[in-house]
PDB file of C-alpha atoms in Angstrom:
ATOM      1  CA  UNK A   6      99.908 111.020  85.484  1.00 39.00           C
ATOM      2  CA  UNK A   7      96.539 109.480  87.108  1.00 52.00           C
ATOM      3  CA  UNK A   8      93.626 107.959  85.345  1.00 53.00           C
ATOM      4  CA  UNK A   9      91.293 110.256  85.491  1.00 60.00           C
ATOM      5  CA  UNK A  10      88.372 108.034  84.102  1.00 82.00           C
ATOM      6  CA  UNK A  11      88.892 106.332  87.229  1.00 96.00           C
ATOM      7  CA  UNK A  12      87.100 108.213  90.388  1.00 98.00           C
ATOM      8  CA  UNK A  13      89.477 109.276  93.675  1.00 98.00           C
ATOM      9  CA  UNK A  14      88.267 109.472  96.695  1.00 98.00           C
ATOM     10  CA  UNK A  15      90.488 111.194  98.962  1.00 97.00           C
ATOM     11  CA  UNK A  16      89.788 110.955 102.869  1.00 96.00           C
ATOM     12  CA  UNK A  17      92.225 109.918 105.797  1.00 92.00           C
ATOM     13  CA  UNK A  18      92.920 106.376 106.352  1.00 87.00           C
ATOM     14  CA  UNK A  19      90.037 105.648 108.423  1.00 88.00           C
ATOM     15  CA  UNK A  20      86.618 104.692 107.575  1.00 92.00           C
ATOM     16  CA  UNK A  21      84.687 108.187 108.460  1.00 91.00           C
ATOM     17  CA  UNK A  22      82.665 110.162 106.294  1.00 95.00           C
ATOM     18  CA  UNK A  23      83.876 108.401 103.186  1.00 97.00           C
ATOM     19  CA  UNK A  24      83.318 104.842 103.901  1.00 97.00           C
ATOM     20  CA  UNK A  25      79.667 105.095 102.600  1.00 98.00           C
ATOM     21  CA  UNK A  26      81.070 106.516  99.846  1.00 98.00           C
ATOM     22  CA  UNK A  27      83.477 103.745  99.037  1.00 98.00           C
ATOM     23  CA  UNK A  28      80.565 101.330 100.242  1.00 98.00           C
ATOM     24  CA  UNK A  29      77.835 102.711  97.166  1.00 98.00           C
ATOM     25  CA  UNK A  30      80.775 102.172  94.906  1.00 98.00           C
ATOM     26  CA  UNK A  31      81.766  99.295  95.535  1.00 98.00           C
ATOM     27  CA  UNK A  32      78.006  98.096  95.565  1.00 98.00           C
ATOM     28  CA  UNK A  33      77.823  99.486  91.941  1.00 98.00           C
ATOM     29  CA  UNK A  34      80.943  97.731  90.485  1.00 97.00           C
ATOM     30  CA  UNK A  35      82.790 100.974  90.210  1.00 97.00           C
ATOM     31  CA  UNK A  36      86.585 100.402  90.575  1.00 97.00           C
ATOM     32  CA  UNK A  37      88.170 103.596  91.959  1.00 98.00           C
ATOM     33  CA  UNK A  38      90.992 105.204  93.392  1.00 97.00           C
ATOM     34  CA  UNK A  39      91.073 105.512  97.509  1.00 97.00           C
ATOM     35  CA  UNK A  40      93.763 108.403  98.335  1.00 96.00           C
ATOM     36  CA  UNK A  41      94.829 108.317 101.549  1.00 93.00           C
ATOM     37  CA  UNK A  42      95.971 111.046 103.375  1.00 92.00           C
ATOM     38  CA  UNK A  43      97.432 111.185 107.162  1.00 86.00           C
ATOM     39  CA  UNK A  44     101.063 109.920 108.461  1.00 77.00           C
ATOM     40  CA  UNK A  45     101.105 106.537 110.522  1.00 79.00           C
ATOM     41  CA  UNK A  46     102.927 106.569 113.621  1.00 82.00           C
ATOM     42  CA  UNK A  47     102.546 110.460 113.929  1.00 82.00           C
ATOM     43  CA  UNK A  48     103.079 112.242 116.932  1.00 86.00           C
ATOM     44  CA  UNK A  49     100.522 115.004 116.841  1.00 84.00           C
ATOM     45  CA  UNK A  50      97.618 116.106 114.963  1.00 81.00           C
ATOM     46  CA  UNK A  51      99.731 118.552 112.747  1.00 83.00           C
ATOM     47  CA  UNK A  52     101.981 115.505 111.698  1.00 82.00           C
ATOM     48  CA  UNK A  53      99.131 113.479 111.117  1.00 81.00           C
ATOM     49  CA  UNK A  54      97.778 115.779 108.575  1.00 84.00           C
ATOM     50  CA  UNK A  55     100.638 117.918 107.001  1.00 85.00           C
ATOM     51  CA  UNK A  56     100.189 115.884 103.621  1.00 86.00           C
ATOM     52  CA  UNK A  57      96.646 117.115 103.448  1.00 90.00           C
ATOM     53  CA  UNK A  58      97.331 120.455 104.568  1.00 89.00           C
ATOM     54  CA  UNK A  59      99.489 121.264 101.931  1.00 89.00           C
ATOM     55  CA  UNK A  60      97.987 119.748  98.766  1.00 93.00           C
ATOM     56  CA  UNK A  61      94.560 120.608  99.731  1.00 93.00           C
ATOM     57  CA  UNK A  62      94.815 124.199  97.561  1.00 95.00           C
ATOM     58  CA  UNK A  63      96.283 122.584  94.920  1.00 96.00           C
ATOM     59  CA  UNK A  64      93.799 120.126  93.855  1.00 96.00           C
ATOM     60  CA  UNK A  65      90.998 122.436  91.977  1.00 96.00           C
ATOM     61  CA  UNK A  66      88.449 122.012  94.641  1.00 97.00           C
ATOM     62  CA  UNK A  67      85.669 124.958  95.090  1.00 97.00           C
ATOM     63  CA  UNK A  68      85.871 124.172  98.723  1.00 97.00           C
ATOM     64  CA  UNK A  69      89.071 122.011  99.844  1.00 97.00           C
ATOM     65  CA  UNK A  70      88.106 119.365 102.130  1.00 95.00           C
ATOM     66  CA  UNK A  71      87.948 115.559 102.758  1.00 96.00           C
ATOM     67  CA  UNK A  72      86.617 113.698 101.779  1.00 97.00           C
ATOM     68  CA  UNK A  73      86.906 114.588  98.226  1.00 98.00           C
ATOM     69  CA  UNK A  74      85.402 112.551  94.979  1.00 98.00           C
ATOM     70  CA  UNK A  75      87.268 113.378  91.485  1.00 98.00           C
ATOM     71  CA  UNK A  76      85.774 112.229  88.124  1.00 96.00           C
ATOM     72  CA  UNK A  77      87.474 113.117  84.957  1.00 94.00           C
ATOM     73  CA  UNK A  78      86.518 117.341  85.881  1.00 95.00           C
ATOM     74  CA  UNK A  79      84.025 116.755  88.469  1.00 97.00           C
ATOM     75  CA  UNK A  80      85.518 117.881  91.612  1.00 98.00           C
ATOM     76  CA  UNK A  81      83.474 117.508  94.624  1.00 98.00           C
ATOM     77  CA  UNK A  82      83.599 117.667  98.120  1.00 98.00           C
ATOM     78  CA  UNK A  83      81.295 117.870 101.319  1.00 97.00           C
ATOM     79  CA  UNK A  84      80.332 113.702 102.034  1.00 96.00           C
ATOM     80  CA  UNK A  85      76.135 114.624 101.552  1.00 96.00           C
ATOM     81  CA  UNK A  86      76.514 116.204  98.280  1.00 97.00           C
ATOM     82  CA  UNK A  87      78.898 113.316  96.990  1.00 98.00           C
ATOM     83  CA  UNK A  88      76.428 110.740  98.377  1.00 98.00           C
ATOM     84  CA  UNK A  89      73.673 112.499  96.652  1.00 97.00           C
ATOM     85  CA  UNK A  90      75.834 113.131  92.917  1.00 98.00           C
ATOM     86  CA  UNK A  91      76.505 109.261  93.268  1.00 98.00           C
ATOM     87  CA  UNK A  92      72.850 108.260  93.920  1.00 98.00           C
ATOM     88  CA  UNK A  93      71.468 109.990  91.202  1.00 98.00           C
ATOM     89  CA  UNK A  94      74.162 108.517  89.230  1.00 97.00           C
ATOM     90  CA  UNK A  95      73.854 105.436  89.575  1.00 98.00           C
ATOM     91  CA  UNK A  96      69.909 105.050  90.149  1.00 97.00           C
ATOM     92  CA  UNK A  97      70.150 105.032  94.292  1.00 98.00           C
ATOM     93  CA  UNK A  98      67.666 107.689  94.623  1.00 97.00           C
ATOM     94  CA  UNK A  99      63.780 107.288  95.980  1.00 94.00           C
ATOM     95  CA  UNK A 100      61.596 107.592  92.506  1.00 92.00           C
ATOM     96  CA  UNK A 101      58.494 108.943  94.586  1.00 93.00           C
ATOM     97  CA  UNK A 102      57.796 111.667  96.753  1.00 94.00           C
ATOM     98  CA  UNK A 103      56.691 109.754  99.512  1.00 93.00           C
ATOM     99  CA  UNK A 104      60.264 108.230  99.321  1.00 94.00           C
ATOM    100  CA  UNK A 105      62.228 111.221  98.935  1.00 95.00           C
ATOM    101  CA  UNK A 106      60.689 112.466 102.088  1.00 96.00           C
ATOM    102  CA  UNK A 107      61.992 109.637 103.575  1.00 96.00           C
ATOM    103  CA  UNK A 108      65.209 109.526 101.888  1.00 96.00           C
ATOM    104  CA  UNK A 109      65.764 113.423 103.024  1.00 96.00           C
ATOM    105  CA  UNK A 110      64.448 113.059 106.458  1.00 97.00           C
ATOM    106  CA  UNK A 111      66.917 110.085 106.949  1.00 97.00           C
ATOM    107  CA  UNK A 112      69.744 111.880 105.328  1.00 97.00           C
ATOM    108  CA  UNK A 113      69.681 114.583 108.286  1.00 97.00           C
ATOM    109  CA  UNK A 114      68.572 112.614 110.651  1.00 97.00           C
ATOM    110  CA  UNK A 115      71.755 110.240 110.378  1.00 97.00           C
ATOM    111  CA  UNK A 116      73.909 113.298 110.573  1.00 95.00           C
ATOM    112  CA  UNK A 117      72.406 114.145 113.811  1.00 96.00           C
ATOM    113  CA  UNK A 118      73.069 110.597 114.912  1.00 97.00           C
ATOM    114  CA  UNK A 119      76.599 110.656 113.392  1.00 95.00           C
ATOM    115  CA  UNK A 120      77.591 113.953 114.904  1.00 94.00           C
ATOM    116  CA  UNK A 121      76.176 113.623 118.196  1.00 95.00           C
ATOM    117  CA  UNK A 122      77.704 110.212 118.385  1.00 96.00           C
ATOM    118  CA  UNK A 123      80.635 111.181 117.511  1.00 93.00           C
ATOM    119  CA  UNK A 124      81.335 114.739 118.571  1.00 92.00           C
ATOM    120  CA  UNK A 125      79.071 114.600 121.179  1.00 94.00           C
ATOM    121  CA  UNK A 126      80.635 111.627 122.948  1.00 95.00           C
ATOM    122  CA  UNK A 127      83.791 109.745 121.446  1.00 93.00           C
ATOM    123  CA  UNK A 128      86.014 113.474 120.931  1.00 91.00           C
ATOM    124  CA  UNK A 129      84.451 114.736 124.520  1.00 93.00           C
ATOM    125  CA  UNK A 130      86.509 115.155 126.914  1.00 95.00           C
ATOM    126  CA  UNK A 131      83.866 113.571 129.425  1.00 96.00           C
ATOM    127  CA  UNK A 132      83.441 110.155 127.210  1.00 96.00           C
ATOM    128  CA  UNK A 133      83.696 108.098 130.320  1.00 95.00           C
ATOM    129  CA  UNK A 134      80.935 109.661 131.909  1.00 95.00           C
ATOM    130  CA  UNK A 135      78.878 110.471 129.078  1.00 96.00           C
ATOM    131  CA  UNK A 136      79.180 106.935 127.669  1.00 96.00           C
ATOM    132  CA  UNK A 137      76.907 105.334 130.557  1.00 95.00           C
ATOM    133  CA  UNK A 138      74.252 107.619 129.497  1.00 95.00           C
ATOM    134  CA  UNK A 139      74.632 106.974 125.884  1.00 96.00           C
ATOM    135  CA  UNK A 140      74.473 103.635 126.275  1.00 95.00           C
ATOM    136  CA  UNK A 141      71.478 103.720 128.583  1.00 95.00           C
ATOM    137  CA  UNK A 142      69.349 106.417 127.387  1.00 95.00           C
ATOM    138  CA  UNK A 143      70.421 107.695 124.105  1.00 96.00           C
ATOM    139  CA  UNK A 144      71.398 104.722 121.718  1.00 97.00           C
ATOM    140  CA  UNK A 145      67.985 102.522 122.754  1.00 96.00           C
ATOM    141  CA  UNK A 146      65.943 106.155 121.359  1.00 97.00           C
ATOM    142  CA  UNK A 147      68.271 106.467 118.654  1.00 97.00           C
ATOM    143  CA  UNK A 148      67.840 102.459 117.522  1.00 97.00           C
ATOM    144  CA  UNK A 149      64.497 102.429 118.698  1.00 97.00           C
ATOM    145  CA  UNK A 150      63.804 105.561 116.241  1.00 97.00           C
ATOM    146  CA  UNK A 151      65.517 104.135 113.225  1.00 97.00           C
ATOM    147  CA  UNK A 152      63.805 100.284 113.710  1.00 97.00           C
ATOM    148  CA  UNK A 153      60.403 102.030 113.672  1.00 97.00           C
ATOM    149  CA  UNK A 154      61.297 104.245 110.525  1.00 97.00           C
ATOM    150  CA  UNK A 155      62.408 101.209 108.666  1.00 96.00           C
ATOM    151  CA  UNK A 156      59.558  98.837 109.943  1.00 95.00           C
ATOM    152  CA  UNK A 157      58.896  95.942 107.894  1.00 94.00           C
ATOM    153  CA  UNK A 158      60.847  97.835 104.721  1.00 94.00           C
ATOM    154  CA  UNK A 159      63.708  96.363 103.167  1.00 93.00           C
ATOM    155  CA  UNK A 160      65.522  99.380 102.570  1.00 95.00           C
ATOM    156  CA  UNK A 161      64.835 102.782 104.884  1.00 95.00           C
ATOM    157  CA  UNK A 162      62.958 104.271 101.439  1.00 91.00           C
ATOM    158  CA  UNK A 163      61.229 101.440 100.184  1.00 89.00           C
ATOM    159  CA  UNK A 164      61.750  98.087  98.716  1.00 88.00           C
ATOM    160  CA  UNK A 165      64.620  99.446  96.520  1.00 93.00           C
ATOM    161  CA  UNK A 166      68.626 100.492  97.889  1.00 96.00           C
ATOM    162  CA  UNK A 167      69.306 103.811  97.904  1.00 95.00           C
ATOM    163  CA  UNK A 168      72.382 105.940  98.974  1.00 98.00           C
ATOM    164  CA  UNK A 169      71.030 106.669 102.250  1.00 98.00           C
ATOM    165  CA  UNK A 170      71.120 103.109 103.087  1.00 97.00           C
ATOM    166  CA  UNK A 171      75.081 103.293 102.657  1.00 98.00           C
ATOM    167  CA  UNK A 172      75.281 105.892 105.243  1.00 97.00           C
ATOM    168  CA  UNK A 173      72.543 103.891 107.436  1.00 97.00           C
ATOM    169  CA  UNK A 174      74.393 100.795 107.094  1.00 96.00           C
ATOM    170  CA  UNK A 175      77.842 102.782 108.064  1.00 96.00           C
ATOM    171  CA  UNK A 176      76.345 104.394 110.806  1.00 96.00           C
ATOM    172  CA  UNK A 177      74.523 101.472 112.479  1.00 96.00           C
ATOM    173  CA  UNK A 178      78.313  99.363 111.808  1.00 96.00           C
ATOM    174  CA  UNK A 179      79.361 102.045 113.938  1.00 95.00           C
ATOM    175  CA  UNK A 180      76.655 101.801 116.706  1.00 96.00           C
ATOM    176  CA  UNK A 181      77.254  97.912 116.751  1.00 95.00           C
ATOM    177  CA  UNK A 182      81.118  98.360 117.279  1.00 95.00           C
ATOM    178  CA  UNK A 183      80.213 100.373 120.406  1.00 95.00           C
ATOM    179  CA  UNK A 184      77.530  98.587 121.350  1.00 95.00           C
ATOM    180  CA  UNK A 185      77.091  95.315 119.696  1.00 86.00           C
ATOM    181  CA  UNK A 186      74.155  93.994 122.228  1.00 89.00           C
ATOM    182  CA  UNK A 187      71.986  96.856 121.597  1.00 91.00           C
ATOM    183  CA  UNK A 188      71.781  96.690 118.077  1.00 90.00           C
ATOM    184  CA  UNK A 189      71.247  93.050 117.897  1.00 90.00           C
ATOM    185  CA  UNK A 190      67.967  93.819 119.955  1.00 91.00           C
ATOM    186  CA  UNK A 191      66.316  95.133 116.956  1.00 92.00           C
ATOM    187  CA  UNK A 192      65.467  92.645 113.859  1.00 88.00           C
ATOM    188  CA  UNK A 193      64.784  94.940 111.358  1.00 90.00           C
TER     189      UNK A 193
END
């Protein structure tokens, strides 16, 4: 029998859509459970994810998907609406409209960049040649975009952390892994 005072997250075994998740937790001091789902070594994408495939109907959720947060009876899934339960949790919201603004706008606007990024070019089937022109046209607009939203702020909503920042901070590790010259241009 599991803890169930303790939070699970349940994603695959990568960092994804619930490493800013696990990031704002961590952040807060909040030990939890990571469940990990998806069979090393497997030989196709059906292997990979028969564990999930088969307990996801089981588990209570209103709509089964990863990555999934548990708390006590709070079953949620969809990564946004997690990210958003946690913030207001845990004080990571903006407190002001002009900051919510902000915190919205930057909420979709990293989605965009996440699902462009990777949909768009990592799972196409033309990454090789779509890759020069990320590199050259679309990731200095997409940095260039997110250095002048942030200007001289500390945090993209204002002076105080928020849980957008955890899914800035993800997606910006991600940019750097790709492209770890371009993001070291900007200093903000």
């Amino acid at each position: 029998m599991s803890d169930t005072s303790v939070p699970t997250i349940g994603y695959y075994r990568i960092r994804g859509l619930a490493q800013p998740i696990r990031l704002l937790l961590t952040y807060k001091g909040v030990k939890f459970i990571d469940k990990f789902y998806g069979k090393s070594g497997a030989k196709d994408f059906d292997e990979f994810t028969g564990v999930w495939f088969a307990e996801k109907t089981t588990l209570g959720l209103d709509f089964p998907g990863i990555p999934y947060y548990m708390e006590g009876t709070l079953k949620l899934t969809q990564s946004t609406a997690i990210m958003r339960y946690l913030g207001r949790k845990h004080g990571l919201t903006a407190t002001d409209e002009t900051g919510l603004v902000r915190q919205d706008l930057l909420e979709q606007q990293l989605t965009d960049i996440w699902m462009s990024f990777t949909y768009g070019l990592l799972f196409n089937k033309d990454y090789e040649t779509l890759k020069v022109q990320y590199l050259s046209e679309t990731l200095p607009q997409v940095l260039g975009r997110l250095s002048r939203f942030l200007g001289a702020r500390q945090w993209f909503t204002g002076n105080c952390i928020n849980y957008v920042d955890f899914w800035a901070y993800e997606v910006l590790d991600w940019l750097r892994l790709f492209s770890t010259g371009a993001v070291n241009e900007y200093q903000n």
